[in-house]
């Protein structure tokens, strides 16, 4: 609950994860030696901006990483066996302007009916903390490890961010396996789901308006057909299974975010628009190719 109350919103081009990382550090230093805690920023990783995976922006504005540290803790294995990382991210989506049903404060961290409420409680502070708690359990139970076990709290995952994760992988390139406690409604995913945002715009010829006695071209009709097609494609995606399928295995989705055209006041809403847009998200498995989506 305390960590939920710390605002760690991802606010491109920057973010305020630092206070959350400091809180977490003060907790794990009690059971992880300081020498086994690594705090570093994206640009502390040599050559990261030249790496082909580095993604400077998702919205045309280059990300800023100063003052946004990653935090990684390690339990050293007794032998040179396989290594594992529990990976999570500290940043959350912004909460400004949203209405909350249960509590006015989206960062209250209050508990009602055995459920915790607040921005980041699912995505993904609970999951991130569970990785560090796993390290504590391993240490408290004095379990002898054949290989190293890591837990990490990374920055800049939301809003199209990837470079916190890339920095961590380059910093510790030899980790064999990863467990990500992202919220999945308790569905175990064995293959990475990716996705991308799409925007389709339609602009009609003419000036728009009311047009007594005239046939007015309207982009909303065409955009509505796209929305219906996306709904149908959503059903198709749910039948695409990961390479190893099992009961309640993860499935893919299409999410339609907005269909918009015209204006919001009376004068604007009383006119046929000339331009409209639809925003949506399509998910894929890692093994899928572009033609599988087309």
PDB file of C-alpha atoms in Angstrom:
ATOM      1  CA  UNK A   1       0.000   0.000   0.000  1.00  0.00           C
ATOM      2  CA  UNK A   2       2.847   2.396   0.787  1.00  0.00           C
ATOM      3  CA  UNK A   3       4.364   1.975  -2.666  1.00  0.00           C
ATOM      4  CA  UNK A   4       0.998   2.662  -4.335  1.00  0.00           C
ATOM      5  CA  UNK A   5       0.931   6.021  -2.538  1.00  0.00           C
ATOM      6  CA  UNK A   6       4.200   7.015  -4.220  1.00  0.00           C
ATOM      7  CA  UNK A   7       3.482   8.525  -7.627  1.00  0.00           C
ATOM      8  CA  UNK A   8       5.714   6.887 -10.222  1.00  0.00           C
ATOM      9  CA  UNK A   9       3.876   7.919 -13.366  1.00  0.00           C
ATOM     10  CA  UNK A  10       5.463   7.601 -16.777  1.00  0.00           C
ATOM     11  CA  UNK A  11       5.058  11.091 -18.227  1.00  0.00           C
ATOM     12  CA  UNK A  12       6.813  11.169 -21.605  1.00  0.00           C
ATOM     13  CA  UNK A  13       9.366  12.321 -22.365  1.00  0.00           C
ATOM     14  CA  UNK A  14      10.346  11.736 -18.713  1.00  0.00           C
ATOM     15  CA  UNK A  15       9.001   9.947 -15.640  1.00  0.00           C
ATOM     16  CA  UNK A  16       9.116  10.035 -11.844  1.00  0.00           C
ATOM     17  CA  UNK A  17      10.067   6.465 -10.936  1.00  0.00           C
ATOM     18  CA  UNK A  18      12.967   7.549  -8.700  1.00  0.00           C
ATOM     19  CA  UNK A  19      10.998   7.947  -5.452  1.00  0.00           C
ATOM     20  CA  UNK A  20       9.562   4.468  -5.869  1.00  0.00           C
ATOM     21  CA  UNK A  21      12.997   2.981  -6.503  1.00  0.00           C
ATOM     22  CA  UNK A  22      14.363   4.704  -3.398  1.00  0.00           C
ATOM     23  CA  UNK A  23      11.518   3.268  -1.328  1.00  0.00           C
ATOM     24  CA  UNK A  24      12.187  -0.219  -2.682  1.00  0.00           C
ATOM     25  CA  UNK A  25      15.931   0.085  -2.065  1.00  0.00           C
ATOM     26  CA  UNK A  26      15.319   0.960   1.590  1.00  0.00           C
ATOM     27  CA  UNK A  27      13.272  -2.227   1.916  1.00  0.00           C
ATOM     28  CA  UNK A  28      15.566  -4.707   0.177  1.00  0.00           C
ATOM     29  CA  UNK A  29      18.786  -3.426   1.763  1.00  0.00           C
ATOM     30  CA  UNK A  30      17.551  -5.202   4.896  1.00  0.00           C
ATOM     31  CA  UNK A  31      18.039  -8.625   3.310  1.00  0.00           C
ATOM     32  CA  UNK A  32      20.246  -8.088   0.232  1.00  0.00           C
ATOM     33  CA  UNK A  33      23.871  -6.923   0.728  1.00  0.00           C
ATOM     34  CA  UNK A  34      24.583  -3.540  -0.857  1.00  0.00           C
ATOM     35  CA  UNK A  35      27.234  -5.087  -3.110  1.00  0.00           C
ATOM     36  CA  UNK A  36      24.497  -7.206  -4.699  1.00  0.00           C
ATOM     37  CA  UNK A  37      22.211  -4.248  -5.453  1.00  0.00           C
ATOM     38  CA  UNK A  38      22.787  -2.459  -8.746  1.00  0.00           C
ATOM     39  CA  UNK A  39      21.281   0.997  -9.332  1.00  0.00           C
ATOM     40  CA  UNK A  40      21.914   2.451 -12.773  1.00  0.00           C
ATOM     41  CA  UNK A  41      20.387   4.705 -15.404  1.00  0.00           C
ATOM     42  CA  UNK A  42      19.819   3.820 -19.040  1.00  0.00           C
ATOM     43  CA  UNK A  43      22.741   5.917 -20.247  1.00  0.00           C
ATOM     44  CA  UNK A  44      25.078   4.271 -17.723  1.00  0.00           C
ATOM     45  CA  UNK A  45      25.023   1.232 -20.009  1.00  0.00           C
ATOM     46  CA  UNK A  46      27.811   1.687 -22.522  1.00  0.00           C
ATOM     47  CA  UNK A  47      26.745   1.677 -26.148  1.00  0.00           C
ATOM     48  CA  UNK A  48      23.023   1.389 -25.480  1.00  0.00           C
ATOM     49  CA  UNK A  49      22.058   4.194 -27.856  1.00  0.00           C
ATOM     50  CA  UNK A  50      23.961   2.466 -30.656  1.00  0.00           C
ATOM     51  CA  UNK A  51      22.220  -0.824 -29.985  1.00  0.00           C
ATOM     52  CA  UNK A  52      19.749  -1.698 -32.785  1.00  0.00           C
ATOM     53  CA  UNK A  53      17.047  -2.440 -30.193  1.00  0.00           C
ATOM     54  CA  UNK A  54      17.249   1.021 -28.619  1.00  0.00           C
ATOM     55  CA  UNK A  55      13.968   2.852 -29.197  1.00  0.00           C
ATOM     56  CA  UNK A  56      14.347   6.603 -28.659  1.00  0.00           C
ATOM     57  CA  UNK A  57      10.684   7.561 -28.929  1.00  0.00           C
ATOM     58  CA  UNK A  58       7.169   6.307 -29.530  1.00  0.00           C
ATOM     59  CA  UNK A  59       5.611   9.727 -30.055  1.00  0.00           C
ATOM     60  CA  UNK A  60       8.271  11.779 -31.855  1.00  0.00           C
ATOM     61  CA  UNK A  61       9.732  13.278 -28.660  1.00  0.00           C
ATOM     62  CA  UNK A  62      12.989  11.689 -27.498  1.00  0.00           C
ATOM     63  CA  UNK A  63      12.824  10.124 -24.036  1.00  0.00           C
ATOM     64  CA  UNK A  64      14.771  11.585 -21.107  1.00  0.00           C
ATOM     65  CA  UNK A  65      16.414   9.110 -18.712  1.00  0.00           C
ATOM     66  CA  UNK A  66      18.328  11.347 -16.334  1.00  0.00           C
ATOM     67  CA  UNK A  67      17.213  10.746 -12.744  1.00  0.00           C
ATOM     68  CA  UNK A  68      15.282   7.571 -13.604  1.00  0.00           C
ATOM     69  CA  UNK A  69      17.261   4.615 -12.208  1.00  0.00           C
ATOM     70  CA  UNK A  70      16.776   0.906 -12.697  1.00  0.00           C
ATOM     71  CA  UNK A  71      17.104  -1.230  -9.560  1.00  0.00           C
ATOM     72  CA  UNK A  72      18.398  -4.817  -9.690  1.00  0.00           C
ATOM     73  CA  UNK A  73      19.066  -7.169  -6.756  1.00  0.00           C
ATOM     74  CA  UNK A  74      20.884 -10.514  -6.899  1.00  0.00           C
ATOM     75  CA  UNK A  75      21.133 -13.692  -4.849  1.00  0.00           C
ATOM     76  CA  UNK A  76      24.404 -15.373  -5.744  1.00  0.00           C
ATOM     77  CA  UNK A  77      24.242 -19.043  -6.650  1.00  0.00           C
ATOM     78  CA  UNK A  78      26.634 -21.573  -5.150  1.00  0.00           C
ATOM     79  CA  UNK A  79      27.567 -22.963  -8.563  1.00  0.00           C
ATOM     80  CA  UNK A  80      27.593 -21.864 -12.175  1.00  0.00           C
ATOM     81  CA  UNK A  81      24.085 -23.073 -12.957  1.00  0.00           C
ATOM     82  CA  UNK A  82      21.255 -21.516 -14.926  1.00  0.00           C
ATOM     83  CA  UNK A  83      20.175 -18.029 -13.862  1.00  0.00           C
ATOM     84  CA  UNK A  84      16.712 -16.526 -13.451  1.00  0.00           C
ATOM     85  CA  UNK A  85      15.332 -13.000 -13.206  1.00  0.00           C
ATOM     86  CA  UNK A  86      12.003 -11.833 -11.781  1.00  0.00           C
ATOM     87  CA  UNK A  87      11.361  -8.769 -13.919  1.00  0.00           C
ATOM     88  CA  UNK A  88       8.943  -5.904 -13.279  1.00  0.00           C
ATOM     89  CA  UNK A  89       8.611  -2.177 -13.815  1.00  0.00           C
ATOM     90  CA  UNK A  90       8.139   0.698 -11.390  1.00  0.00           C
ATOM     91  CA  UNK A  91       6.396   3.175 -13.701  1.00  0.00           C
ATOM     92  CA  UNK A  92       2.637   3.436 -14.055  1.00  0.00           C
ATOM     93  CA  UNK A  93       0.350   5.056 -16.565  1.00  0.00           C
ATOM     94  CA  UNK A  94      -0.676   8.628 -15.659  1.00  0.00           C
ATOM     95  CA  UNK A  95      -3.793   9.014 -13.527  1.00  0.00           C
ATOM     96  CA  UNK A  96      -4.558  12.697 -14.049  1.00  0.00           C
ATOM     97  CA  UNK A  97      -8.053  13.508 -15.222  1.00  0.00           C
ATOM     98  CA  UNK A  98      -9.489  10.067 -14.520  1.00  0.00           C
ATOM     99  CA  UNK A  99     -12.560   9.428 -12.377  1.00  0.00           C
ATOM    100  CA  UNK A 100     -12.254   6.648  -9.817  1.00  0.00           C
ATOM    101  CA  UNK A 101     -15.292   4.759  -8.549  1.00  0.00           C
ATOM    102  CA  UNK A 102     -14.021   3.683  -5.145  1.00  0.00           C
ATOM    103  CA  UNK A 103     -11.804   6.469  -3.875  1.00  0.00           C
ATOM    104  CA  UNK A 104     -11.209  10.006  -5.027  1.00  0.00           C
ATOM    105  CA  UNK A 105      -7.434   9.612  -4.797  1.00  0.00           C
ATOM    106  CA  UNK A 106      -6.035   7.200  -7.419  1.00  0.00           C
ATOM    107  CA  UNK A 107      -2.904   6.879  -5.273  1.00  0.00           C
ATOM    108  CA  UNK A 108      -4.679   6.126  -1.998  1.00  0.00           C
ATOM    109  CA  UNK A 109      -3.566   2.509  -1.783  1.00  0.00           C
ATOM    110  CA  UNK A 110      -6.640   1.864   0.349  1.00  0.00           C
ATOM    111  CA  UNK A 111      -7.932  -1.644   0.935  1.00  0.00           C
ATOM    112  CA  UNK A 112     -11.630  -2.478   0.641  1.00  0.00           C
ATOM    113  CA  UNK A 113     -13.111  -5.975   0.789  1.00  0.00           C
ATOM    114  CA  UNK A 114      -9.579  -7.419   0.803  1.00  0.00           C
ATOM    115  CA  UNK A 115      -8.757  -5.627  -2.443  1.00  0.00           C
ATOM    116  CA  UNK A 116      -6.169  -2.893  -2.840  1.00  0.00           C
ATOM    117  CA  UNK A 117      -7.057   0.105  -4.983  1.00  0.00           C
ATOM    118  CA  UNK A 118      -4.732   2.539  -6.666  1.00  0.00           C
ATOM    119  CA  UNK A 119      -2.756   3.251  -9.802  1.00  0.00           C
ATOM    120  CA  UNK A 120      -0.122   0.545 -10.229  1.00  0.00           C
ATOM    121  CA  UNK A 121      -1.671  -1.975  -7.847  1.00  0.00           C
ATOM    122  CA  UNK A 122      -2.041  -4.399 -10.781  1.00  0.00           C
ATOM    123  CA  UNK A 123       0.280  -2.956 -13.405  1.00  0.00           C
ATOM    124  CA  UNK A 124       2.571  -3.731 -11.912  1.00  0.00           C
ATOM    125  CA  UNK A 125       3.832  -2.829  -8.459  1.00  0.00           C
ATOM    126  CA  UNK A 126       2.352  -5.942  -6.852  1.00  0.00           C
ATOM    127  CA  UNK A 127       4.064  -8.186  -9.386  1.00  0.00           C
ATOM    128  CA  UNK A 128       7.335  -6.290  -9.164  1.00  0.00           C
ATOM    129  CA  UNK A 129       7.412  -6.563  -5.376  1.00  0.00           C
ATOM    130  CA  UNK A 130       6.623 -10.280  -5.547  1.00  0.00           C
ATOM    131  CA  UNK A 131       9.936 -10.855  -7.325  1.00  0.00           C
ATOM    132  CA  UNK A 132      11.896  -9.177  -4.548  1.00  0.00           C
ATOM    133  CA  UNK A 133       9.823 -11.026  -1.958  1.00  0.00           C
ATOM    134  CA  UNK A 134      10.798 -14.272  -3.692  1.00  0.00           C
ATOM    135  CA  UNK A 135      14.464 -13.376  -3.111  1.00  0.00           C
ATOM    136  CA  UNK A 136      13.711 -12.750   0.557  1.00  0.00           C
ATOM    137  CA  UNK A 137      11.985 -16.121   0.877  1.00  0.00           C
ATOM    138  CA  UNK A 138      14.908 -17.919  -0.770  1.00  0.00           C
ATOM    139  CA  UNK A 139      17.331 -16.219   1.585  1.00  0.00           C
ATOM    140  CA  UNK A 140      15.213 -16.726   4.724  1.00  0.00           C
ATOM    141  CA  UNK A 141      14.777 -20.428   3.936  1.00  0.00           C
ATOM    142  CA  UNK A 142      18.516 -20.737   3.265  1.00  0.00           C
ATOM    143  CA  UNK A 143      17.887 -22.469  -0.052  1.00  0.00           C
ATOM    144  CA  UNK A 144      21.111 -23.312  -1.874  1.00  0.00           C
ATOM    145  CA  UNK A 145      20.978 -22.037  -5.424  1.00  0.00           C
ATOM    146  CA  UNK A 146      22.852 -23.599  -8.326  1.00  0.00           C
ATOM    147  CA  UNK A 147      22.690 -20.323 -10.253  1.00  0.00           C
ATOM    148  CA  UNK A 148      22.107 -16.637  -9.652  1.00  0.00           C
ATOM    149  CA  UNK A 149      18.580 -15.326  -9.086  1.00  0.00           C
ATOM    150  CA  UNK A 150      17.783 -11.676  -9.800  1.00  0.00           C
ATOM    151  CA  UNK A 151      14.841  -9.377  -9.143  1.00  0.00           C
ATOM    152  CA  UNK A 152      14.561  -6.104 -11.008  1.00  0.00           C
ATOM    153  CA  UNK A 153      12.420  -2.991 -10.916  1.00  0.00           C
ATOM    154  CA  UNK A 154      12.770  -1.198 -14.234  1.00  0.00           C
ATOM    155  CA  UNK A 155      11.752   2.182 -15.601  1.00  0.00           C
ATOM    156  CA  UNK A 156       9.947   3.378 -18.716  1.00  0.00           C
ATOM    157  CA  UNK A 157       7.761   0.422 -19.623  1.00  0.00           C
ATOM    158  CA  UNK A 158       4.506   2.310 -20.093  1.00  0.00           C
ATOM    159  CA  UNK A 159       3.619   4.566 -23.023  1.00  0.00           C
ATOM    160  CA  UNK A 160       5.724   2.582 -25.468  1.00  0.00           C
ATOM    161  CA  UNK A 161       8.888   2.563 -23.371  1.00  0.00           C
ATOM    162  CA  UNK A 162      11.366  -0.313 -23.729  1.00  0.00           C
ATOM    163  CA  UNK A 163      14.789   1.087 -22.938  1.00  0.00           C
ATOM    164  CA  UNK A 164      14.735   0.384 -19.207  1.00  0.00           C
ATOM    165  CA  UNK A 165      14.415  -3.306 -20.063  1.00  0.00           C
ATOM    166  CA  UNK A 166      17.037  -3.137 -22.822  1.00  0.00           C
ATOM    167  CA  UNK A 167      19.474  -1.493 -20.412  1.00  0.00           C
ATOM    168  CA  UNK A 168      18.910  -4.281 -17.881  1.00  0.00           C
ATOM    169  CA  UNK A 169      19.458  -7.009 -20.471  1.00  0.00           C
ATOM    170  CA  UNK A 170      22.684  -5.415 -21.688  1.00  0.00           C
ATOM    171  CA  UNK A 171      23.825  -4.920 -18.098  1.00  0.00           C
ATOM    172  CA  UNK A 172      23.286  -8.632 -17.297  1.00  0.00           C
ATOM    173  CA  UNK A 173      23.406 -10.334 -20.698  1.00  0.00           C
ATOM    174  CA  UNK A 174      23.842 -13.930 -19.505  1.00  0.00           C
ATOM    175  CA  UNK A 175      20.547 -14.451 -17.648  1.00  0.00           C
ATOM    176  CA  UNK A 176      18.921 -17.649 -18.905  1.00  0.00           C
ATOM    177  CA  UNK A 177      15.259 -17.348 -17.893  1.00  0.00           C
ATOM    178  CA  UNK A 178      12.795 -14.637 -16.923  1.00  0.00           C
ATOM    179  CA  UNK A 179       9.497 -14.556 -15.048  1.00  0.00           C
ATOM    180  CA  UNK A 180       7.349 -11.460 -15.577  1.00  0.00           C
ATOM    181  CA  UNK A 181       4.514 -10.935 -13.120  1.00  0.00           C
ATOM    182  CA  UNK A 182       2.467  -8.700 -15.398  1.00  0.00           C
ATOM    183  CA  UNK A 183      -1.288  -8.799 -14.664  1.00  0.00           C
ATOM    184  CA  UNK A 184      -2.847 -11.582 -16.756  1.00  0.00           C
ATOM    185  CA  UNK A 185      -5.871 -12.531 -14.626  1.00  0.00           C
ATOM    186  CA  UNK A 186      -3.776 -15.493 -13.420  1.00  0.00           C
ATOM    187  CA  UNK A 187      -3.249 -16.821 -16.945  1.00  0.00           C
ATOM    188  CA  UNK A 188       0.280 -18.136 -17.441  1.00  0.00           C
ATOM    189  CA  UNK A 189       1.879 -16.922 -20.650  1.00  0.00           C
ATOM    190  CA  UNK A 190       4.772 -18.908 -22.112  1.00  0.00           C
ATOM    191  CA  UNK A 191       5.362 -16.678 -25.122  1.00  0.00           C
ATOM    192  CA  UNK A 192       5.709 -12.925 -25.259  1.00  0.00           C
ATOM    193  CA  UNK A 193       2.681 -11.021 -26.507  1.00  0.00           C
ATOM    194  CA  UNK A 194       3.546  -7.894 -28.424  1.00  0.00           C
ATOM    195  CA  UNK A 195       1.354  -5.246 -29.915  1.00  0.00           C
ATOM    196  CA  UNK A 196       1.214  -1.854 -31.517  1.00  0.00           C
ATOM    197  CA  UNK A 197      -1.009   1.207 -31.650  1.00  0.00           C
ATOM    198  CA  UNK A 198      -2.649   2.114 -34.938  1.00  0.00           C
ATOM    199  CA  UNK A 199      -4.411   5.215 -36.175  1.00  0.00           C
ATOM    200  CA  UNK A 200      -6.498   5.294 -39.339  1.00  0.00           C
ATOM    201  CA  UNK A 201      -7.608   8.694 -40.629  1.00  0.00           C
ATOM    202  CA  UNK A 202     -10.178   9.360 -43.334  1.00  0.00           C
ATOM    203  CA  UNK A 203     -10.589  12.792 -44.915  1.00  0.00           C
ATOM    204  CA  UNK A 204     -13.473  13.448 -47.280  1.00  0.00           C
ATOM    205  CA  UNK A 205     -13.545  15.997 -50.062  1.00  0.00           C
ATOM    206  CA  UNK A 206     -15.596  19.121 -49.542  1.00  0.00           C
ATOM    207  CA  UNK A 207     -16.241  21.494 -46.684  1.00  0.00           C
ATOM    208  CA  UNK A 208     -18.672  19.469 -44.594  1.00  0.00           C
ATOM    209  CA  UNK A 209     -21.584  21.154 -42.854  1.00  0.00           C
ATOM    210  CA  UNK A 210     -25.331  20.519 -42.978  1.00  0.00           C
ATOM    211  CA  UNK A 211     -25.983  20.692 -46.698  1.00  0.00           C
ATOM    212  CA  UNK A 212     -29.768  20.860 -47.262  1.00  0.00           C
ATOM    213  CA  UNK A 213     -30.716  18.660 -50.202  1.00  0.00           C
ATOM    214  CA  UNK A 214     -27.130  17.500 -50.715  1.00  0.00           C
ATOM    215  CA  UNK A 215     -25.480  14.108 -50.343  1.00  0.00           C
ATOM    216  CA  UNK A 216     -22.747  14.697 -47.754  1.00  0.00           C
ATOM    217  CA  UNK A 217     -19.773  12.282 -47.686  1.00  0.00           C
ATOM    218  CA  UNK A 218     -19.257  11.233 -44.076  1.00  0.00           C
ATOM    219  CA  UNK A 219     -16.045   9.601 -42.760  1.00  0.00           C
ATOM    220  CA  UNK A 220     -17.920   8.166 -39.776  1.00  0.00           C
ATOM    221  CA  UNK A 221     -19.624   5.545 -41.946  1.00  0.00           C
ATOM    222  CA  UNK A 222     -16.305   4.261 -43.270  1.00  0.00           C
ATOM    223  CA  UNK A 223     -14.702   4.369 -39.827  1.00  0.00           C
ATOM    224  CA  UNK A 224     -17.647   2.443 -38.399  1.00  0.00           C
ATOM    225  CA  UNK A 225     -17.014  -0.320 -40.937  1.00  0.00           C
ATOM    226  CA  UNK A 226     -13.413  -0.493 -39.709  1.00  0.00           C
ATOM    227  CA  UNK A 227     -14.624  -0.733 -36.111  1.00  0.00           C
ATOM    228  CA  UNK A 228     -16.967  -3.616 -37.018  1.00  0.00           C
ATOM    229  CA  UNK A 229     -14.150  -5.362 -38.915  1.00  0.00           C
ATOM    230  CA  UNK A 230     -11.902  -5.022 -35.862  1.00  0.00           C
ATOM    231  CA  UNK A 231     -14.598  -6.591 -33.693  1.00  0.00           C
ATOM    232  CA  UNK A 232     -14.781  -9.561 -36.076  1.00  0.00           C
ATOM    233  CA  UNK A 233     -10.983  -9.845 -36.228  1.00  0.00           C
ATOM    234  CA  UNK A 234     -10.887  -9.915 -32.438  1.00  0.00           C
ATOM    235  CA  UNK A 235     -12.752 -13.242 -32.586  1.00  0.00           C
ATOM    236  CA  UNK A 236     -10.250 -14.550 -35.148  1.00  0.00           C
ATOM    237  CA  UNK A 237      -7.299 -13.631 -32.940  1.00  0.00           C
ATOM    238  CA  UNK A 238      -8.703 -15.551 -29.979  1.00  0.00           C
ATOM    239  CA  UNK A 239      -8.398 -18.756 -32.023  1.00  0.00           C
ATOM    240  CA  UNK A 240      -4.667 -18.247 -32.628  1.00  0.00           C
ATOM    241  CA  UNK A 241      -2.839 -20.242 -29.972  1.00  0.00           C
ATOM    242  CA  UNK A 242       0.748 -20.046 -28.740  1.00  0.00           C
ATOM    243  CA  UNK A 243       3.111 -22.831 -29.946  1.00  0.00           C
ATOM    244  CA  UNK A 244       2.497 -24.762 -26.717  1.00  0.00           C
ATOM    245  CA  UNK A 245      -1.179 -24.476 -25.868  1.00  0.00           C
ATOM    246  CA  UNK A 246      -2.932 -25.549 -22.689  1.00  0.00           C
ATOM    247  CA  UNK A 247      -6.171 -24.973 -20.820  1.00  0.00           C
ATOM    248  CA  UNK A 248      -6.771 -21.249 -20.204  1.00  0.00           C
ATOM    249  CA  UNK A 249      -3.702 -20.307 -22.228  1.00  0.00           C
ATOM    250  CA  UNK A 250      -3.238 -16.664 -23.114  1.00  0.00           C
ATOM    251  CA  UNK A 251      -5.070 -15.198 -26.098  1.00  0.00           C
ATOM    252  CA  UNK A 252      -4.669 -12.190 -28.356  1.00  0.00           C
ATOM    253  CA  UNK A 253      -6.915  -9.135 -28.528  1.00  0.00           C
ATOM    254  CA  UNK A 254      -7.852  -6.127 -30.586  1.00  0.00           C
ATOM    255  CA  UNK A 255      -8.642  -3.088 -28.459  1.00  0.00           C
ATOM    256  CA  UNK A 256     -10.474  -0.191 -30.096  1.00  0.00           C
ATOM    257  CA  UNK A 257      -9.729   2.973 -28.139  1.00  0.00           C
ATOM    258  CA  UNK A 258     -11.425   5.852 -29.930  1.00  0.00           C
ATOM    259  CA  UNK A 259     -13.567   6.602 -32.942  1.00  0.00           C
ATOM    260  CA  UNK A 260     -13.815  10.349 -33.315  1.00  0.00           C
ATOM    261  CA  UNK A 261     -14.891  13.013 -35.775  1.00  0.00           C
ATOM    262  CA  UNK A 262     -16.408  16.469 -35.617  1.00  0.00           C
ATOM    263  CA  UNK A 263     -16.605  18.518 -32.428  1.00  0.00           C
ATOM    264  CA  UNK A 264     -18.150  18.428 -28.988  1.00  0.00           C
ATOM    265  CA  UNK A 265     -20.241  21.630 -28.896  1.00  0.00           C
ATOM    266  CA  UNK A 266     -23.641  22.166 -30.495  1.00  0.00           C
ATOM    267  CA  UNK A 267     -22.463  24.084 -33.545  1.00  0.00           C
ATOM    268  CA  UNK A 268     -19.766  21.535 -34.345  1.00  0.00           C
ATOM    269  CA  UNK A 269     -21.902  18.490 -33.568  1.00  0.00           C
ATOM    270  CA  UNK A 270     -24.602  19.772 -35.907  1.00  0.00           C
ATOM    271  CA  UNK A 271     -22.318  19.490 -38.929  1.00  0.00           C
ATOM    272  CA  UNK A 272     -21.240  16.500 -40.984  1.00  0.00           C
ATOM    273  CA  UNK A 273     -17.485  16.158 -40.367  1.00  0.00           C
ATOM    274  CA  UNK A 274     -14.968  16.047 -43.173  1.00  0.00           C
ATOM    275  CA  UNK A 275     -12.329  14.111 -41.247  1.00  0.00           C
ATOM    276  CA  UNK A 276     -12.344  11.330 -38.669  1.00  0.00           C
ATOM    277  CA  UNK A 277      -9.998   8.933 -36.924  1.00  0.00           C
ATOM    278  CA  UNK A 278     -10.025   5.532 -35.271  1.00  0.00           C
ATOM    279  CA  UNK A 279      -7.382   4.433 -32.777  1.00  0.00           C
ATOM    280  CA  UNK A 280      -6.821   0.761 -31.975  1.00  0.00           C
ATOM    281  CA  UNK A 281      -4.327  -1.801 -30.691  1.00  0.00           C
ATOM    282  CA  UNK A 282      -3.552  -5.224 -32.200  1.00  0.00           C
ATOM    283  CA  UNK A 283      -1.700  -7.961 -30.297  1.00  0.00           C
ATOM    284  CA  UNK A 284       0.518 -10.703 -31.746  1.00  0.00           C
ATOM    285  CA  UNK A 285       2.582 -13.625 -30.530  1.00  0.00           C
ATOM    286  CA  UNK A 286       6.333 -13.514 -31.064  1.00  0.00           C
ATOM    287  CA  UNK A 287       6.206 -16.312 -33.666  1.00  0.00           C
ATOM    288  CA  UNK A 288       3.697 -14.476 -35.881  1.00  0.00           C
ATOM    289  CA  UNK A 289       4.681 -12.669 -39.067  1.00  0.00           C
ATOM    290  CA  UNK A 290       3.293  -9.483 -40.580  1.00  0.00           C
ATOM    291  CA  UNK A 291       1.256 -11.424 -43.131  1.00  0.00           C
ATOM    292  CA  UNK A 292      -0.496 -13.242 -40.275  1.00  0.00           C
ATOM    293  CA  UNK A 293      -2.013  -9.916 -39.247  1.00  0.00           C
ATOM    294  CA  UNK A 294      -2.718  -8.555 -42.698  1.00  0.00           C
TER     295      UNK A 294
END
